[in-house]
């Protein structure tokens, strides 16, 4: 029997500024809002935090080293491509994802109606069951940059186990 016992845990965090004239994409899902996140790629703060949680759990160099924002190849890139590549790096290390727990911090817009779509989008990209992924959305109670609606942040914990032999 394959064990699902988690052997490695990774923590990922990211934050991006909200600006006019950009699309808002979270977890690979387009979100209706008048502002979007600033960044070199599509600035998907959720996928970036997931990537760093995975890389961290696998003991690999972080997202900034894997996909430098000075590299024109990554300009405007769909972060789902970066997540797929990261998932491959994890399997190359003989590891598989047991679960991801995601916390998105956004004062606005309300994200509750997008949570299921985000789980499904992340799952599809990583070839996982959406049951392996939990997405929680919180406001920042009006405090700090996220609370003032100037940024969206994301925290992720990833649990990995060795791949089936
Ligand atoms: Mg980022």
XYZ file of N, CA and C and ligand atoms in Angstrom:
496
model
N 0.842 -1.208 0.000
C 0.000 0.000 0.000
C 0.871 1.249 0.000
N 0.494 2.198 -0.833
C 1.229 3.448 -0.918
C 0.909 4.302 0.315
N 1.968 4.765 0.955
C 1.732 5.600 2.133
C 1.573 7.057 1.720
N 0.660 7.754 2.378
C 0.504 9.188 2.124
C 1.161 10.010 3.216
N 2.064 9.372 3.983
C 2.710 10.095 5.074
C 3.606 11.205 4.517
N 3.383 12.407 4.994
C 4.166 13.567 4.535
C 5.566 13.505 5.138
N 6.567 13.624 4.275
C 7.953 13.589 4.758
C 8.617 14.956 4.689
N 8.095 15.825 3.811
C 8.714 17.146 3.675
C 7.622 18.197 3.585
N 7.865 19.339 4.246
C 6.895 20.430 4.250
C 7.576 21.684 3.723
N 6.867 22.466 2.925
C 7.422 23.726 2.408
C 6.464 24.866 2.662
N 7.033 26.053 2.869
C 6.241 27.268 3.100
C 6.525 28.248 1.965
N 5.470 28.764 1.347
C 5.637 29.761 0.288
C 4.880 31.025 0.638
N 5.450 32.164 0.239
C 4.800 33.459 0.480
C 5.076 34.353 -0.715
N 4.096 35.185 -1.097
C 4.345 36.207 -2.117
C 3.371 37.358 -1.905
N 3.751 38.515 -2.430
C 2.874 39.696 -2.389
C 3.129 40.506 -3.661
N 2.062 41.012 -4.267
C 2.197 41.893 -5.437
C 1.301 43.117 -5.239
N 1.740 44.243 -5.818
C 0.964 45.484 -5.750
C -0.206 45.451 -6.726
N -1.338 46.030 -6.298
C -2.502 46.196 -7.177
C -2.376 47.521 -7.912
N -2.513 47.469 -9.232
C -2.373 48.673 -10.064
C -3.458 48.679 -11.149
N -3.744 49.878 -11.693
C -4.695 49.927 -12.810
C -4.042 49.373 -14.082
N -4.872 48.958 -15.033
C -4.365 48.569 -16.350
C -3.772 47.173 -16.418
N -4.011 46.350 -15.395
C -3.523 44.965 -15.425
C -4.699 44.036 -15.125
N -4.659 42.826 -15.716
C -5.679 41.830 -15.394
C -5.367 41.214 -14.046
N -6.416 40.880 -13.305
C -6.215 40.189 -12.029
C -6.400 38.689 -12.253
N -5.309 37.936 -12.023
C -5.350 36.479 -12.185
C -4.848 35.852 -10.895
N -5.685 35.021 -10.297
C -5.318 34.362 -9.038
C -5.535 32.864 -9.175
N -4.502 32.094 -8.929
C -4.615 30.642 -9.062
C -4.923 30.233 -10.500
N -4.526 31.062 -11.454
C -4.775 30.773 -12.865
C -6.180 31.153 -13.316
N -6.959 31.785 -12.436
C -8.350 32.131 -12.743
C -8.489 33.651 -12.907
N -9.039 34.108 -14.042
C -9.286 35.553 -14.204
C -10.370 36.003 -13.227
N -10.085 37.100 -12.512
C -11.007 37.604 -11.488
C -11.523 38.972 -11.949
N -12.825 39.186 -11.814
C -13.384 40.487 -12.198
C -13.023 41.534 -11.165
N -12.264 42.559 -11.595
C -11.895 43.649 -10.691
C -11.293 44.770 -11.524
N -11.356 45.995 -11.006
C -10.858 47.116 -11.804
C -9.329 47.264 -11.741
N -8.688 46.552 -10.811
C -7.230 46.589 -10.709
C -6.656 45.197 -10.954
N -5.361 45.158 -11.260
C -4.671 43.871 -11.421
C -3.337 43.932 -10.690
N -2.627 42.805 -10.685
C -1.354 42.772 -9.961
C -0.190 43.129 -10.884
N 0.719 43.959 -10.361
C 1.903 44.376 -11.117
C 2.964 43.294 -11.010
N 3.697 43.060 -12.114
C 4.779 42.075 -12.069
C 5.320 41.785 -13.450
N 6.451 41.080 -13.475
C 7.129 40.747 -14.733
C 6.339 39.679 -15.499
N 5.835 38.693 -14.759
C 4.998 37.644 -15.361
C 3.558 38.130 -15.311
N 2.601 37.185 -15.297
C 1.207 37.599 -15.115
C 0.925 37.994 -13.666
N 1.944 37.889 -12.807
C 1.883 38.336 -11.406
C 0.857 37.561 -10.572
N 0.666 36.288 -10.914
C -0.285 35.462 -10.165
C 0.331 35.093 -8.806
N -0.027 35.893 -7.828
C 0.590 35.796 -6.499
C 0.323 34.430 -5.851
N -0.833 33.841 -6.178
C -1.186 32.540 -5.595
C -0.274 31.444 -6.153
N -0.130 31.419 -7.472
C 0.722 30.388 -8.068
C 2.181 30.586 -7.660
N 2.609 31.834 -7.517
C 4.001 32.077 -7.103
C 4.255 31.542 -5.691
N 3.300 31.741 -4.803
C 3.464 31.238 -3.427
C 3.431 29.705 -3.416
N 2.589 29.108 -4.264
C 2.552 27.636 -4.364
C 3.897 27.111 -4.860
N 4.428 27.757 -5.897
C 5.711 27.324 -6.470
C 6.801 27.351 -5.394
N 6.853 28.425 -4.621
C 7.900 28.516 -3.589
C 7.690 27.486 -2.472
N 6.436 27.166 -2.172
C 6.178 26.129 -1.157
C 6.679 24.775 -1.663
N 6.419 24.483 -2.939
C 6.858 23.208 -3.527
C 8.382 23.125 -3.579
N 8.993 24.201 -4.083
C 10.457 24.211 -4.212
C 11.104 24.111 -2.839
N 10.520 24.816 -1.883
C 11.046 24.784 -0.518
C 10.977 23.381 0.070
N 9.843 22.726 -0.127
C 9.670 21.373 0.419
C 10.658 20.399 -0.212
N 10.982 20.636 -1.492
C 11.895 19.729 -2.201
C 13.356 20.118 -1.993
N 13.605 21.213 -1.278
C 14.984 21.659 -1.046
C 15.629 22.209 -2.312
N 14.811 22.792 -3.191
C 15.316 23.354 -4.457
C 15.423 24.881 -4.356
N 16.236 25.499 -5.237
C 16.331 26.960 -5.251
C 14.959 27.612 -5.482
N 14.763 28.815 -4.979
C 13.440 29.454 -4.984
C 13.020 29.951 -6.374
N 11.799 30.451 -6.457
C 11.201 30.877 -7.724
C 12.048 31.935 -8.440
N 12.637 32.837 -7.657
C 13.458 33.904 -8.244
C 14.707 33.354 -8.924
N 15.219 32.231 -8.418
C 16.396 31.610 -9.039
C 16.006 30.726 -10.221
N 14.861 30.049 -10.092
C 14.421 29.156 -11.179
C 13.950 29.947 -12.396
N 13.208 31.037 -12.113
C 12.580 31.816 -13.188
C 12.862 33.306 -12.954
N 14.097 33.769 -13.226
C 14.479 35.144 -12.868
C 13.616 36.198 -13.574
N 13.223 37.248 -12.834
C 12.370 38.279 -13.443
C 13.176 39.244 -14.321
N 14.483 38.956 -14.464
C 15.312 39.723 -15.398
C 15.369 39.009 -16.749
N 14.824 37.773 -16.805
C 14.872 36.975 -18.030
C 13.667 37.315 -18.908
N 13.906 37.841 -20.126
C 12.791 38.218 -21.010
C 11.878 37.038 -21.335
N 12.390 35.812 -21.202
C 11.572 34.620 -21.487
C 10.344 34.558 -20.587
N 10.436 35.185 -19.404
C 9.334 35.084 -18.453
C 8.445 36.323 -18.434
N 8.704 37.271 -19.353
C 7.894 38.483 -19.366
C 6.456 38.149 -19.776
N 5.522 38.517 -18.919
C 4.102 38.315 -19.208
C 3.681 36.848 -19.220
N 4.571 35.954 -18.778
C 4.278 34.507 -18.891
C 3.105 34.111 -17.986
N 2.319 33.148 -18.486
C 1.244 32.546 -17.717
C 1.898 31.725 -16.604
N 1.650 32.079 -15.363
C 2.328 31.415 -14.238
C 1.962 29.945 -14.134
N 0.885 29.520 -14.808
C 0.559 28.089 -14.805
C 1.677 27.286 -15.445
N 2.363 27.906 -16.434
C 3.504 27.219 -17.062
C 4.634 27.050 -16.051
N 4.837 28.068 -15.226
C 5.894 27.989 -14.211
C 5.531 26.934 -13.157
N 4.235 26.856 -12.839
C 3.795 25.855 -11.854
C 3.981 24.439 -12.410
N 3.622 24.235 -13.683
C 3.822 22.909 -14.298
C 5.296 22.525 -14.276
N 6.165 23.486 -14.635
C 7.604 23.197 -14.619
C 8.060 22.854 -13.205
N 7.550 23.580 -12.232
C 7.940 23.329 -10.841
C 7.460 21.954 -10.397
N 6.245 21.576 -10.816
C 5.713 20.252 -10.472
C 6.629 19.173 -11.052
N 7.153 19.417 -12.258
C 8.089 18.454 -12.858
C 9.396 18.376 -12.076
N 9.856 19.531 -11.585
C 11.095 19.530 -10.781
C 10.911 18.686 -9.519
N 9.703 18.760 -8.948
C 9.397 17.999 -7.735
C 9.417 16.498 -8.049
N 8.781 16.117 -9.181
C 8.774 14.677 -9.504
C 10.172 14.193 -9.883
N 10.970 15.063 -10.505
C 12.367 14.686 -10.803
C 13.140 14.367 -9.520
N 12.720 14.967 -8.417
C 13.372 14.714 -7.122
C 12.766 13.482 -6.434
N 11.834 12.810 -7.122
C 11.221 11.606 -6.551
C 10.163 11.924 -5.505
N 9.571 13.122 -5.632
C 8.569 13.539 -4.634
C 7.223 13.788 -5.298
N 6.154 13.649 -4.512
C 4.809 13.964 -5.010
C 4.072 14.788 -3.959
N 3.100 15.539 -4.437
C 2.371 16.453 -3.552
C 1.228 15.699 -2.879
N 1.161 15.783 -1.577
C 0.040 15.214 -0.827
C -1.049 16.269 -0.658
N -0.652 17.471 -0.243
C -1.654 18.534 -0.154
C -1.015 19.916 -0.196
N -1.848 20.875 -0.598
C -1.466 22.290 -0.581
C -2.544 23.015 0.213
N -2.121 23.861 1.141
C -3.072 24.695 1.874
C -2.726 26.149 1.578
N -3.677 26.850 0.973
C -3.437 28.188 0.424
C -4.283 29.217 1.182
N -3.663 30.327 1.583
C -4.406 31.447 2.174
C -4.142 32.694 1.326
N -5.198 33.230 0.712
C -5.069 34.454 -0.085
C -5.573 35.614 0.761
N -4.790 36.702 0.814
C -5.184 37.862 1.611
C -5.470 39.041 0.687
N -6.759 39.348 0.553
C -7.193 40.436 -0.330
C -8.367 41.143 0.331
N -8.247 42.465 0.494
C -9.376 43.218 1.066
C -10.531 43.216 0.061
N -10.163 43.431 -1.204
C -11.106 43.402 -2.324
C -10.404 42.794 -3.515
N -11.067 42.193 -4.462
C -12.492 41.864 -4.448
C -12.788 40.659 -3.556
N -14.050 40.391 -3.356
C -14.477 39.196 -2.611
C -14.110 37.970 -3.446
N -13.404 37.011 -2.847
C -12.903 35.872 -3.620
C -13.661 34.578 -3.385
N -14.649 34.603 -2.477
C -15.296 33.334 -2.107
C -15.860 32.589 -3.317
N -16.432 33.328 -4.263
C -17.048 32.634 -5.407
C -16.021 32.081 -6.393
N -14.754 32.400 -6.194
C -13.712 31.899 -7.097
C -12.904 30.737 -6.499
N -13.154 30.425 -5.229
C -12.288 29.444 -4.548
C -12.288 28.073 -5.229
N -13.451 27.596 -5.608
C -13.522 26.272 -6.235
C -12.801 26.284 -7.589
N -13.027 27.348 -8.364
C -12.362 27.457 -9.675
C -10.844 27.495 -9.505
N -10.372 28.173 -8.463
C -8.922 28.221 -8.212
C -8.389 26.828 -7.890
N -9.105 26.109 -7.021
C -8.671 24.739 -6.668
C -8.599 23.870 -7.911
N -9.620 23.988 -8.764
C -9.662 23.146 -9.965
C -8.556 23.528 -10.934
N -8.302 24.823 -11.075
C -7.254 25.296 -11.983
C -5.864 24.836 -11.516
N -5.619 24.950 -10.226
C -4.317 24.538 -9.665
C -4.160 23.021 -9.829
N -5.240 22.280 -9.535
C -5.206 20.821 -9.624
C -4.909 20.371 -11.052
N -5.559 21.015 -12.017
C -5.386 20.647 -13.424
C -3.937 20.855 -13.847
N -3.409 21.990 -13.449
C -2.051 22.357 -13.809
C -1.015 21.387 -13.236
N -1.321 20.814 -12.075
C -0.356 19.941 -11.394
C -0.714 18.467 -11.541
N -1.794 18.179 -12.293
C -2.274 16.809 -12.446
C -2.539 16.153 -11.087
N -3.265 16.886 -10.260
C -3.633 16.429 -8.911
C -5.150 16.425 -8.812
N -5.672 15.775 -7.779
C -7.094 15.893 -7.478
C -7.319 17.238 -6.781
N -8.442 17.886 -7.070
C -8.689 19.181 -6.421
C -8.910 19.006 -4.913
N -9.142 17.756 -4.493
C -9.276 17.498 -3.055
C -7.954 17.639 -2.321
N -6.854 17.621 -3.073
C -5.533 17.788 -2.462
C -5.232 19.271 -2.201
N -6.121 20.135 -2.669
C -5.842 21.574 -2.604
C -6.939 22.299 -1.841
N -6.532 23.091 -0.871
C -7.490 23.906 -0.126
C -7.156 25.374 -0.365
N -8.183 26.159 -0.662
C -7.975 27.597 -0.861
C -8.854 28.355 0.126
N -8.222 29.202 0.914
C -8.963 30.035 1.859
C -8.720 31.497 1.484
N -9.763 32.314 1.593
C -9.612 33.730 1.271
C -9.954 34.546 2.509
N -9.090 35.527 2.809
C -9.303 36.381 3.980
C -9.112 37.836 3.593
N -9.747 38.731 4.342
C -9.375 40.138 4.240
C -8.252 40.363 5.253
N -7.692 41.558 5.260
C -6.659 41.868 6.265
C -7.203 42.848 7.300
N -8.544 42.832 7.445
C -9.216 43.675 8.459
C -8.816 45.144 8.327
N -8.566 45.576 7.088
C -8.248 46.990 6.858
C -6.837 47.383 7.242
N -6.029 46.415 7.658
C -4.691 46.748 8.149
C -3.613 46.581 7.068
N -2.617 47.443 7.131
C -1.440 47.345 6.250
C -1.808 47.430 4.757
N -0.810 47.145 3.905
C -0.991 47.340 2.456
C -2.142 46.508 1.905
N -2.240 45.247 2.338
C -3.336 44.396 1.839
C -4.674 44.950 2.310
N -4.716 45.398 3.535
C -5.954 45.923 4.105
C -6.399 47.222 3.451
N -5.422 48.004 2.975
C -5.749 49.250 2.267
C -6.083 48.993 0.805
N -6.036 47.745 0.385
C -6.355 47.412 -1.004
C -5.232 47.760 -1.958
N -4.011 47.892 -1.441
C -2.871 48.245 -2.296
C -2.139 47.011 -2.810
N -2.424 45.855 -2.238
C -1.688 44.636 -2.597
C -2.529 43.407 -2.273
N -2.137 42.296 -2.890
C -2.687 40.986 -2.529
C -1.509 40.091 -2.164
N -1.646 39.358 -1.066
C -0.576 38.466 -0.601
C -1.118 37.043 -0.529
N -0.196 36.097 -0.466
C -0.611 34.693 -0.380
C 0.411 33.883 0.415
N -0.093 33.029 1.269
C 0.734 32.084 2.038
C 0.315 30.671 1.650
N 1.294 29.777 1.523
C 0.982 28.382 1.146
C 1.863 27.420 1.941
N 1.252 26.354 2.402
C 2.021 25.240 2.956
C 1.810 24.026 2.046
N 2.908 23.370 1.700
C 2.844 22.177 0.845
C 3.375 20.978 1.612
N 2.682 19.858 1.495
C 3.153 18.602 2.096
C 3.513 17.621 0.985
N 4.729 17.104 1.026
C 5.199 16.162 0.000
C 5.565 14.811 0.596
N 5.428 13.785 -0.233
C 5.830 12.424 0.163
C 6.672 11.842 -0.970
N 7.452 10.803 -0.679
C 8.216 10.152 -1.746
C 7.268 9.522 -2.763
N 7.687 9.503 -4.002
C 6.901 8.895 -5.049
C 6.859 7.386 -4.857
N 5.768 6.803 -5.324
C 5.612 5.353 -5.249
C 6.777 4.711 -6.015
N 7.401 3.706 -5.423
C 8.545 3.036 -6.078
C 8.050 2.167 -7.237
Mg 5.558 36.922 -7.423
